[in-house]
XYZ file of C-alpha atoms in Angstrom:
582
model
C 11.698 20.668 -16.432
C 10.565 21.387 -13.088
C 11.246 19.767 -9.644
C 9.106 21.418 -6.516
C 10.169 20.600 -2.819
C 7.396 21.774 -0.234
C 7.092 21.571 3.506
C 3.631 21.317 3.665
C 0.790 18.838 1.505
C -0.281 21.987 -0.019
C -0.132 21.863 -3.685
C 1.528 24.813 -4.971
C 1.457 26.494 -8.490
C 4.026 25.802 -10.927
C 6.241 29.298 -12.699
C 4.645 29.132 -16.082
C 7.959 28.858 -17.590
C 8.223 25.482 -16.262
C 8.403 22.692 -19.362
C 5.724 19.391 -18.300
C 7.641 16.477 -17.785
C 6.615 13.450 -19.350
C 5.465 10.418 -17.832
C 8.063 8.116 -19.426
C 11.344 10.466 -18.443
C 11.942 9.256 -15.299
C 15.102 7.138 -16.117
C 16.269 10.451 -17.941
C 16.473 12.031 -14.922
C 19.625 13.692 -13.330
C 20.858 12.930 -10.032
C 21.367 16.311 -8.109
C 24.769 15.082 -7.151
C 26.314 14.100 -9.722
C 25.369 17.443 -12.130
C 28.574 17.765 -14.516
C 29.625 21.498 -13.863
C 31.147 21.561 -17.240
C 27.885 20.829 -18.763
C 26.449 23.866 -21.048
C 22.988 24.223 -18.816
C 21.200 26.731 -17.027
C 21.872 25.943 -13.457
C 19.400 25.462 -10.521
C 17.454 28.484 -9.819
C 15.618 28.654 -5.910
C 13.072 30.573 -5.321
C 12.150 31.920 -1.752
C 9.053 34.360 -0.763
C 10.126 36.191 2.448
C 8.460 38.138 4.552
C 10.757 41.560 3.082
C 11.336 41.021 -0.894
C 14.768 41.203 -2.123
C 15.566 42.708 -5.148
C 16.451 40.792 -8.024
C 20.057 41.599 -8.335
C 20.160 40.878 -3.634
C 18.739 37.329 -4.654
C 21.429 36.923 -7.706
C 24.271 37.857 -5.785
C 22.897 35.298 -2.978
C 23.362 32.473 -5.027
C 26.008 32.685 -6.456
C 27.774 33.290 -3.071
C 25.651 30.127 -1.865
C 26.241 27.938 -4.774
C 29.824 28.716 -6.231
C 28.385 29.013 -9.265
C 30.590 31.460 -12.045
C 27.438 33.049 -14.023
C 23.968 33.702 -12.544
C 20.795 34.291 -13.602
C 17.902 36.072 -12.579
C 15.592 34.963 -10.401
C 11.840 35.674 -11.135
C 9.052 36.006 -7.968
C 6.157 34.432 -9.228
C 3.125 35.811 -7.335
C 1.357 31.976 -6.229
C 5.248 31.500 -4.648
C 4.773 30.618 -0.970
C 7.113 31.321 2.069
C 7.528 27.182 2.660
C 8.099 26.954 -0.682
C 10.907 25.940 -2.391
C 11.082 25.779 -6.589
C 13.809 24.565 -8.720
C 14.203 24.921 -12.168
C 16.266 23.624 -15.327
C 15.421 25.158 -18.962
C 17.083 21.832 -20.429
C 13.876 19.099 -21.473
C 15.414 16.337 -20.078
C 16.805 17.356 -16.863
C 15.853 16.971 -13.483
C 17.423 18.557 -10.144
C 16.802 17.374 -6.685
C 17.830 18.406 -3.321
C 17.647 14.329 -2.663
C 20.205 11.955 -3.635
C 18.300 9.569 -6.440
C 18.221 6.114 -5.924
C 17.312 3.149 -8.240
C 14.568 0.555 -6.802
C 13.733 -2.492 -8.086
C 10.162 -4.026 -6.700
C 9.529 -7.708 -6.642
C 6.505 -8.780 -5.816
C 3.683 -11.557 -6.932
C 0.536 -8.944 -7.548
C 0.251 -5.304 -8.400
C -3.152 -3.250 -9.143
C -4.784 -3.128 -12.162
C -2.441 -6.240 -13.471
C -3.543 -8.530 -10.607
C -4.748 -7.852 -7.106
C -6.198 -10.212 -4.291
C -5.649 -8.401 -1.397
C -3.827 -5.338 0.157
C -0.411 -6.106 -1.262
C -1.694 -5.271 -4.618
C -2.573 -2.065 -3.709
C 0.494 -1.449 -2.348
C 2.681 -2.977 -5.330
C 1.022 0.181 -7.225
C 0.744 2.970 -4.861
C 3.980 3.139 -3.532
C 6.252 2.648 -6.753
C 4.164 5.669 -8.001
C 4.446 7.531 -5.360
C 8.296 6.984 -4.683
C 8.663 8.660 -8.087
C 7.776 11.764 -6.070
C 10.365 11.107 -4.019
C 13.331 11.185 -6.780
C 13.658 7.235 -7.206
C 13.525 5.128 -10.227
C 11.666 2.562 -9.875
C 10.829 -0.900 -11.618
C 8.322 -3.191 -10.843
C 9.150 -7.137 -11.529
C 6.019 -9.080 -11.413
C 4.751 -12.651 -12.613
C 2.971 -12.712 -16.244
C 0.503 -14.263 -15.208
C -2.587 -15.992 -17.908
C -5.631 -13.957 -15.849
C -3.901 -10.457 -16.430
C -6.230 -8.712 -18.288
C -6.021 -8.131 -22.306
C -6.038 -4.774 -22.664
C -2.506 -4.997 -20.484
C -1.211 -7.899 -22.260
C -1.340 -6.941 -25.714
C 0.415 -3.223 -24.823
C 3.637 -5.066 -23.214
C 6.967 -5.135 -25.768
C 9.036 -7.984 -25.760
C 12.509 -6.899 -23.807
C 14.313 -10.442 -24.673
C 14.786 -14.108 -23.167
C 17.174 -16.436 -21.801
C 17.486 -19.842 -20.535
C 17.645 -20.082 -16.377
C 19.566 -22.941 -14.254
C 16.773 -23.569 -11.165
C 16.536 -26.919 -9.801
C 19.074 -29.177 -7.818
C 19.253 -31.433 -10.829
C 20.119 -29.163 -13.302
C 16.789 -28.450 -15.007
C 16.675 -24.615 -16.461
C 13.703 -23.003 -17.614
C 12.420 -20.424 -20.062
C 12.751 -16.964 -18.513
C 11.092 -14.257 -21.040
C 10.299 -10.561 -20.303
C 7.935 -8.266 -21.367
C 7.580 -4.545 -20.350
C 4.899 -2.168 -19.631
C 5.693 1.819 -18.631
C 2.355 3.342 -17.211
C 2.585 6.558 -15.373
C 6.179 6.800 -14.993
C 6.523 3.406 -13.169
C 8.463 0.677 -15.064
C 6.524 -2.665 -14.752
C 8.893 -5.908 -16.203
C 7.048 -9.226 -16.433
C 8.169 -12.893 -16.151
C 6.808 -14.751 -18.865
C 7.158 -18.295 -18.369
C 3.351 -20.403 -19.458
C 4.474 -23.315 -17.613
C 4.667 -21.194 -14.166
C 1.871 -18.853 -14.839
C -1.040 -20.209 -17.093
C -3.489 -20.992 -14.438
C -6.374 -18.934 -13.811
C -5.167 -17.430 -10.392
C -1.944 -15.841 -8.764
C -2.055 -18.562 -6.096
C -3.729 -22.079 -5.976
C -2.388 -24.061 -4.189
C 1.153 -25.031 -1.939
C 2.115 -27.719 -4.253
C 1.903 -25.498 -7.092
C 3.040 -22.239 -5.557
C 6.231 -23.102 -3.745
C 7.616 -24.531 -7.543
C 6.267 -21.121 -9.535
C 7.605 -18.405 -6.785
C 10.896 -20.191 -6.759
C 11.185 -19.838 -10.419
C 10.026 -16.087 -9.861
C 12.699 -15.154 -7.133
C 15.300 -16.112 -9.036
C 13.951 -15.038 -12.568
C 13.441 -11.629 -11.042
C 17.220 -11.093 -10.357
C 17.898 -12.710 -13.513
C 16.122 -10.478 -15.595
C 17.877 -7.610 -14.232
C 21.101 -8.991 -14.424
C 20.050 -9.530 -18.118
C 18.880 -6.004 -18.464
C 21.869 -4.702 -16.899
C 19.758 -2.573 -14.899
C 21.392 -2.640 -11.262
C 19.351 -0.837 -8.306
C 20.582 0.229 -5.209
C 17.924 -1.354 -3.488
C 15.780 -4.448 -4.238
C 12.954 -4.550 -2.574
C 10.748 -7.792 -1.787
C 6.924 -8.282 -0.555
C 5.613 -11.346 1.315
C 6.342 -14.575 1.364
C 6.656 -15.397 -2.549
C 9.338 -13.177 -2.896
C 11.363 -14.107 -0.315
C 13.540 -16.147 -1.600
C 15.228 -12.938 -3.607
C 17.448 -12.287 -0.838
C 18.995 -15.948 -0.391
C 19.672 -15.932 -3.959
C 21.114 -12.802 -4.110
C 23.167 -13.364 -1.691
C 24.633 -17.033 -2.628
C 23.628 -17.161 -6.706
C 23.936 -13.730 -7.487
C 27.051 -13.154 -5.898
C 29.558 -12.272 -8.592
C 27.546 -10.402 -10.047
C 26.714 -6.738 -10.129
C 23.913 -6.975 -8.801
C 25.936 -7.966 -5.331
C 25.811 -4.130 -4.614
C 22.101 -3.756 -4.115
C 21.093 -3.798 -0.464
C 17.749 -5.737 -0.270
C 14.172 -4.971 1.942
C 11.698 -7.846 2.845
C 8.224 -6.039 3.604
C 5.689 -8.518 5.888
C 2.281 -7.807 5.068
C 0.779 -10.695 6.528
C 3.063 -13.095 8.420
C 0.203 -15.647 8.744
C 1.489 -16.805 4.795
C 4.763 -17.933 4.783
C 5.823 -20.855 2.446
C 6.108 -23.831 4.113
C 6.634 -27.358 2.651
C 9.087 -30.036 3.192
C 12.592 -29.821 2.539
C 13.223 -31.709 -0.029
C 10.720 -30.103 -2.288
C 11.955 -26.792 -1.669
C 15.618 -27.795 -1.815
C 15.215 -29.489 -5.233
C 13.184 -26.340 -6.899
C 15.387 -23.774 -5.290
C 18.257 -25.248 -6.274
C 19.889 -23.889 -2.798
C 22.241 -25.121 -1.522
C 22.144 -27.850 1.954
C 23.532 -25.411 4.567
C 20.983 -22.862 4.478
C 18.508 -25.435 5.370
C 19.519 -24.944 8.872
C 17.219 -23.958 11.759
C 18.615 -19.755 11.491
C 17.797 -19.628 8.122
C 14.759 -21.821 6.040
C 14.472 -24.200 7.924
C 11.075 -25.042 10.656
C 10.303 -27.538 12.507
C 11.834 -30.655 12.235
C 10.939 -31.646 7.992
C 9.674 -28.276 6.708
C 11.342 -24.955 5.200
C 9.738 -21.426 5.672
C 10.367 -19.221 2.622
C 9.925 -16.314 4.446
C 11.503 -17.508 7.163
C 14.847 -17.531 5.047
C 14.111 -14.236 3.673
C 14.190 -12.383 6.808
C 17.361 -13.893 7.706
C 19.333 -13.057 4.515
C 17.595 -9.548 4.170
C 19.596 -6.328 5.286
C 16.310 -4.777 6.431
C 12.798 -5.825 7.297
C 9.517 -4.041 6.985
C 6.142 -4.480 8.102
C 3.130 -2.091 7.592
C 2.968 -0.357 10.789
C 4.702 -0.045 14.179
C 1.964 -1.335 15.897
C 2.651 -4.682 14.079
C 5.808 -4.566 13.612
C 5.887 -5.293 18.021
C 3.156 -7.299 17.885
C 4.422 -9.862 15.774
C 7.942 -10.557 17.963
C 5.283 -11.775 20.689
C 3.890 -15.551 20.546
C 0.160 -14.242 20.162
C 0.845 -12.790 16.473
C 3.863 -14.194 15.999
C 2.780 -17.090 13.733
C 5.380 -19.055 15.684
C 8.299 -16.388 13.919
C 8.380 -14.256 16.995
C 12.063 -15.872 18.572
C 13.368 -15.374 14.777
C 11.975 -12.054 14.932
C 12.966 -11.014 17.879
C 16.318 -11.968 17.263
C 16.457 -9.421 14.205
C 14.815 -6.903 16.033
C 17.345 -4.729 15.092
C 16.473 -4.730 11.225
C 13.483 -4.686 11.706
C 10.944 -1.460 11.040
C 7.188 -0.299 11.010
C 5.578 1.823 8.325
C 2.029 2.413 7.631
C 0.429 2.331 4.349
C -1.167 4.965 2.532
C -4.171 5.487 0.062
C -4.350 5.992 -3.286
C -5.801 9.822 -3.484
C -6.148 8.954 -7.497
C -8.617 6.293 -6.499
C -9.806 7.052 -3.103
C -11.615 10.468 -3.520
C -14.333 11.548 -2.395
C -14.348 14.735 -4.764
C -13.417 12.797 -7.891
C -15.277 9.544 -7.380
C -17.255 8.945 -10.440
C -18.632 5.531 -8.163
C -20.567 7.974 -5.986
C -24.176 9.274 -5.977
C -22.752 12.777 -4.950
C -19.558 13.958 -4.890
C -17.965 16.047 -2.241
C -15.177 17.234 -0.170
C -15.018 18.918 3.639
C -16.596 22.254 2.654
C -20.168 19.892 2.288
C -19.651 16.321 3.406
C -22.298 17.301 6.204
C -25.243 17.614 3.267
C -24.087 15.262 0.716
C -23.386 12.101 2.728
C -27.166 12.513 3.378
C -27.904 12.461 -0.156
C -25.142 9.581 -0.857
C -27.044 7.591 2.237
C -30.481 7.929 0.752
C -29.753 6.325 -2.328
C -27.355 3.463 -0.626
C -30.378 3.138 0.986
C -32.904 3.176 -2.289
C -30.322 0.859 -4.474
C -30.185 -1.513 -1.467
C -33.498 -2.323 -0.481
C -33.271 -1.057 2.805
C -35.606 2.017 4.679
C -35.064 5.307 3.506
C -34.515 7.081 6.368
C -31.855 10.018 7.408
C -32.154 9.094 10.940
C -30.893 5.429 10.547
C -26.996 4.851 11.684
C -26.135 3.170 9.161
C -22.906 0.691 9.913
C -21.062 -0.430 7.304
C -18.801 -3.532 6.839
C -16.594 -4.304 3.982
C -14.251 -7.679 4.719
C -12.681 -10.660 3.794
C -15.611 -12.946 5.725
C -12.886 -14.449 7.939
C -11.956 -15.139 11.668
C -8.915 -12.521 10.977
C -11.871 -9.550 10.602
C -13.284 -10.576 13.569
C -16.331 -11.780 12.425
C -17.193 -14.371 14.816
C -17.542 -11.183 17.249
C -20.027 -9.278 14.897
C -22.245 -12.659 14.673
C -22.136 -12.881 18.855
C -23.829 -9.085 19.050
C -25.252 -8.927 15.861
C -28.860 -9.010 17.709
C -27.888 -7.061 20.266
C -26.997 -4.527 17.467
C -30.075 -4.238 15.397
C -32.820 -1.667 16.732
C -35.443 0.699 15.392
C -32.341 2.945 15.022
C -30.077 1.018 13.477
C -29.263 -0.665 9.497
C -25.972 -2.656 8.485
C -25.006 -3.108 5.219
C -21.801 -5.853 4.454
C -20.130 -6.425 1.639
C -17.133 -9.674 1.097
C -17.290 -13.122 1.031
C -15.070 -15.815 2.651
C -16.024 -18.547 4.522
C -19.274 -19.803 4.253
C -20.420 -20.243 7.781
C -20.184 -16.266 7.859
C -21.984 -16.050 4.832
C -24.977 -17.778 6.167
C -25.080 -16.436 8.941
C -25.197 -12.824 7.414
C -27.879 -14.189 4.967
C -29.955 -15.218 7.702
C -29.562 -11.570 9.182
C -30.677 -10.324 5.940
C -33.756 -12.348 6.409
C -34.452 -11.649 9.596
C -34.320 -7.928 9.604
C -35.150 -7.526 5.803
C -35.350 -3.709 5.155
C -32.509 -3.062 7.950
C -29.630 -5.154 6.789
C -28.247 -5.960 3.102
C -25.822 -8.679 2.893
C -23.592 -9.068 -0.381
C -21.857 -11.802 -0.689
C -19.572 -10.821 -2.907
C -17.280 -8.319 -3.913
C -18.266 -5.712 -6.061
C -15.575 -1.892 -6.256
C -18.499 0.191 -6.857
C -20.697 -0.699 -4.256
C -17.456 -0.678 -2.050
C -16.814 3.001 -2.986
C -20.343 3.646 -2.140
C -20.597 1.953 1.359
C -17.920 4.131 2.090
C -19.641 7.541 1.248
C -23.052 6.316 2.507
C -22.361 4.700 5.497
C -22.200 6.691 8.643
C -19.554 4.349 10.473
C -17.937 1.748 9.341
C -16.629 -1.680 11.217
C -13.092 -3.023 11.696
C -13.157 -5.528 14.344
C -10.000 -7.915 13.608
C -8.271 -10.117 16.139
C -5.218 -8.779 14.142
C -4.564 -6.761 11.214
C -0.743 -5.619 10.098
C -1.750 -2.286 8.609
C -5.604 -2.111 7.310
C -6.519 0.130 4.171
C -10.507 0.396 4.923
C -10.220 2.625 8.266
C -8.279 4.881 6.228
C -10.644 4.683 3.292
C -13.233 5.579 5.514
C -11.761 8.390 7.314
C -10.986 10.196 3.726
C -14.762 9.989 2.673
C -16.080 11.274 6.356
C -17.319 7.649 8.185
C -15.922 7.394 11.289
C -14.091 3.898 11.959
C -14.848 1.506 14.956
C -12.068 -0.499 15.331
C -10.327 -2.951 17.455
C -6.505 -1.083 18.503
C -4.088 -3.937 16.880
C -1.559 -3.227 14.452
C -2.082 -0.787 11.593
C -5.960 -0.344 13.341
C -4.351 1.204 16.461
C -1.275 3.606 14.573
C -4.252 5.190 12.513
C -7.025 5.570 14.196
C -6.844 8.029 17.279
C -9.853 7.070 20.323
C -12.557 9.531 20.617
C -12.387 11.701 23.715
C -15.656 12.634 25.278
C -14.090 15.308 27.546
C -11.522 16.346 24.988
C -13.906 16.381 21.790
C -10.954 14.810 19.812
C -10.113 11.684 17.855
C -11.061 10.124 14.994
C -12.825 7.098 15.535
C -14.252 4.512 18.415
C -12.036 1.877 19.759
C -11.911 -1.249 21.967
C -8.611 -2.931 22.953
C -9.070 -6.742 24.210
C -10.629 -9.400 21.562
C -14.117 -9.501 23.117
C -17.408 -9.467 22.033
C -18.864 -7.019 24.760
C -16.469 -4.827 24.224
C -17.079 -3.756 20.364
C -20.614 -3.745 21.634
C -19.686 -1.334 23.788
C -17.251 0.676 21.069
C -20.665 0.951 18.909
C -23.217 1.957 21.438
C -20.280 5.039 22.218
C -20.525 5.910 18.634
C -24.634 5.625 18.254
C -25.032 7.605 21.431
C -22.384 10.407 20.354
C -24.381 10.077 16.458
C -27.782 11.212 18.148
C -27.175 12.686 21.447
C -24.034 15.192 20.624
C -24.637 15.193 16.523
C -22.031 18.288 16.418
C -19.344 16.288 18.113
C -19.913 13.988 15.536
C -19.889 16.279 12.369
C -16.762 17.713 13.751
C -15.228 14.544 13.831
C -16.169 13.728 10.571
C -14.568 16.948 9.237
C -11.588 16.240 10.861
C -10.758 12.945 9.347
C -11.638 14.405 5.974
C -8.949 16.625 7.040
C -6.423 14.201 7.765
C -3.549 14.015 5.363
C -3.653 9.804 4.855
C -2.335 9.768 0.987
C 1.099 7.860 0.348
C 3.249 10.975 0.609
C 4.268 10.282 4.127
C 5.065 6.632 3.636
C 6.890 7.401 0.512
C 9.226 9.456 2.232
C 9.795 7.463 5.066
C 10.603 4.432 2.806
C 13.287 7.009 0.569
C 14.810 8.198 3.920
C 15.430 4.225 4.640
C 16.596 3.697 1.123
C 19.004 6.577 1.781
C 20.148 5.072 5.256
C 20.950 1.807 3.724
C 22.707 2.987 1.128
């Protein structure tokens, strides 16, 4: 069983001794602190390239002096062995050392890729678990089992057991059943309940929802207390699981599960779950004093879910720094900015990450042509040419071709894009979008469809392959929103060589670094106030830099390719939290 800690992204190669963990060992594993001494195993070997080799017997007598340990062994210099390198090894199957403390999270959340996914949170729900694994954490994933969750995951999930749940005001208890899935070391626990979660979609509507995601807040914690699986840290998404906090803290509260220190992650604050008080009161089952204006309640008749999550919450999380300001100001606030500014001090910024298992450009099987930094130059040609042939639009290297891939919404900034969208189009220029949303934007970019047939291709709809394939064919692509909390398309973008053009709010502004004429540095082409001239203005910079100064431009491309934007970094960031809270 091997454990490798590196300083750099670098992949390294493993000692061939080292035994393959398996994917479903994680809870196996051994926290590096609490290793019983007394325990017949072959202790923790380290192994350090310097710039002068030791001898084998220097490097046994180091250890032991360094660990205390009575009996050593020797330590063998594998050849691949780096000098930022450090490798640890146990010969027992089962056994994993860390130089980390391990900690135990438990993820609540209402969707998680493949399961279920509307939106950025669902990418998140999947990438991070997976890659806080990494990071020596277990982790389990608590999500609703809901109808439109597709077979081929259904019929794989194993009953774990059932109980019977007090939830309203009245009384009234409901059917709490769970059923587990373990995929790629990541433990994912579902609430099965068919009066909750039949429907055809996560969410529906308010007078649905509120009812179902109180039932899932406090199933969640019930189904661990009835697993007897107690994290250290319990950590919620969005509005629909924000109730897991209150509960915790005045349902939960003689129970073990009273230890775990819980994180509330924003990753839209423009959703929080708000209805009237009675409604909520009578389905929570909370009780009347935290209906008061610190914690749920808004307004003068209404209670804010989230609203009452952030209060009860030990720390609070949004999806970037950027954001995490913006929204303690009126403008993004969403009318929580006093409330957040008041727990400023809780509160945190941490930007997302991609998926490298998904997102790359080497291993897409979506693409025309694959390819990586060493000959992005000549194959984003080839990958434009037939974007171009599959979409009906002129096959020509010499076209800038713009992509957009959005939620057709005010929030992208879309009503910007339809005020220059003439101003745009030349002999020089083709746009290709790709979303759907509301349906004045629709028309509109179905009339620009018409009238520049051959230079723009509008689908209305949303289709992953074509996605995957804007991105390596386009030659920029268009972020515009009047706010946006982290973003995962700029990043998307940057890993497959299209530069971004994006408006600098929240996650838009932490990622992506202005191009500097003078400089020749940056990643992208940015405009700060929400104005129409000015993304005109961000996209003649980037035409004139695409066909006056093309080297600038490949250079740039190279170096976002070159950017490290996986989830690694988050990951860690989120552990070191975990570790400061706990």
């Amino acid at each position: 069983m091997t454990k490798r800690k590196t300083t750099t992204t670098t992949k390294k190669s493993k000692p061939a001794s080292t035994a393959k963990r398996g994917k479903n060992n994680v809870s196996e594993a051994v926290k590096a602190e609490s290793v019983d001494p007394s325990l017949e195993e072959d202790k923790t070997q380290n192994v350090k390239t310097a710039n002068a080799k030791k001898t084998e017997t220097e490097k046994t007598d180091e250890k032991a002096a360094e660990k205390k340990v009575e009996t050593t062994k020797t330590v063998e210099t594998t050849e691949t062995t780096e000098t930022t390198e450090t490798v640890e090894t146990t010969e027992a199957p089962n056994t994993e050392v860390y130089t980390t403390p391990r900690r135990s999270v438990a993820f609540i959340g209402s969707e998680c890729y493949p399961f279920v996914k509307t939106g950025g949170l669902g990418d998140v729900m999947y990438a991070l678990p997976k890659a806080l694994i990494k990071q020596n954490c277990d982790v389990k994933v608590i999500l609703p089992r809901y109808k439109c969750i597709p077979q081929e995951y259904q019929e794989k999930m194993v009953y774990k057991g059932s109980f019977q749940m007090d939830l309203c005001a009245d009384g009234r208890s409901f059917y709490v059943g769970i059923m587990e899935y373990v995929w790629e070391g990541v433990v994912y626990d579902f609430i099965d309940n068919e009066e909750f979660f039949a429907t055809g979609n996560p969410y529906t509507n308010l007078v649905d929802d509120i009812p179902k995601y109180c039932y899932f807040a406090k199933a969640a914690l019930a189904a661990l207390n009835y697993m007897d699986w107690i994290p250290d840290i319990i950590h919620c998404h969005d509005w629909q699981a924000a109730l897991v906090p209150v509960y915790l803290r005045i349902k939960f509260v003689d129970t073990k599960l009273t230890s775990a220190k819980t994180i509330l992650t924003i990753h839209n604050l423009r959703f929080q779950g708000i209805y009237n008080i009675p409604t909520i009161r009578y389905w929570s089952g909370l009780p009347d004093y935290v209906f008061n204006k610190d914690a749920l309640k808004t307004g003068y008749e209404d209670a804010n879910m989230l609203k009452g999550g952030l209060t009860y919450a030990n720390i609070i999380t949004t999806v970037s720094n950027t954001y995490a300001g913006e929204i303690q100001n009126s403008y993004y606030g969403e009318t929580l900015d006093a409330h957040l500014r008041y727990h400023s001090n809780k509160l945190r910024g941490i930007v997302n990450g991609i998926d490298y298992d998904i997102w790359n450009s080497y291993t897409d099987d979506r693409l025309y042509e694959n390819y990586d930094i060493t000959n992005v130059l000549e194959k984003k040609k080839e990958n434009k040419r037939r974007l171009q042939e599959e979409l009906g639009l002129a096959q020509d290297d010499h076209k800038f071709v713009i992509g957009l891939i959005s939620r057709l919404t005010d929030q992208k900034g879309l009503d910007l894009v339809n005020s220059i969208m003439t101003q745009i189009m030349d002999e020089h220029t083709q746009v290709v979008v790709l979303g759907s949303g509301d349906s004045r934007y629709e028309d509109s970019f179905r009339y620009y469809e018409y009238a520049y047939k051959g230079n723009v291709c509008s689908n209305i709809m949303y289709d992953e392959t074509r996605a995957h394939r804007i991105y390596a064919g386009a030659d920029a692509l268009l972020v515009p929103s009047q706010f946006e909390p982290c973003g995962l398309t700029q990043l998307i973008a940057m890993h497959y060589g299209t530069i971004p053009i994006v408006r600098e709010t929240g996650g838009l502004k932490d990622t992506v670094e202005p191009y500097n004429m003078f400089s020749n540095m940056g990643n992208g082409f940015t405009f700060d106030r929400y104005d129409a001239g000015l993304l005109l203005d961000a996209i003649n910079r980037a035409k004139s830099l695409y066909f006056l100064n093309r080297w600038c431009w490949d250079e740039m491309v190279q170096r976002d390719m070159d950017k490290n934007l996986s989830w690694d970094n988050s990951a860690k960031q989120y552990k070191d939290l975990y570790l400061d809270l706990t």
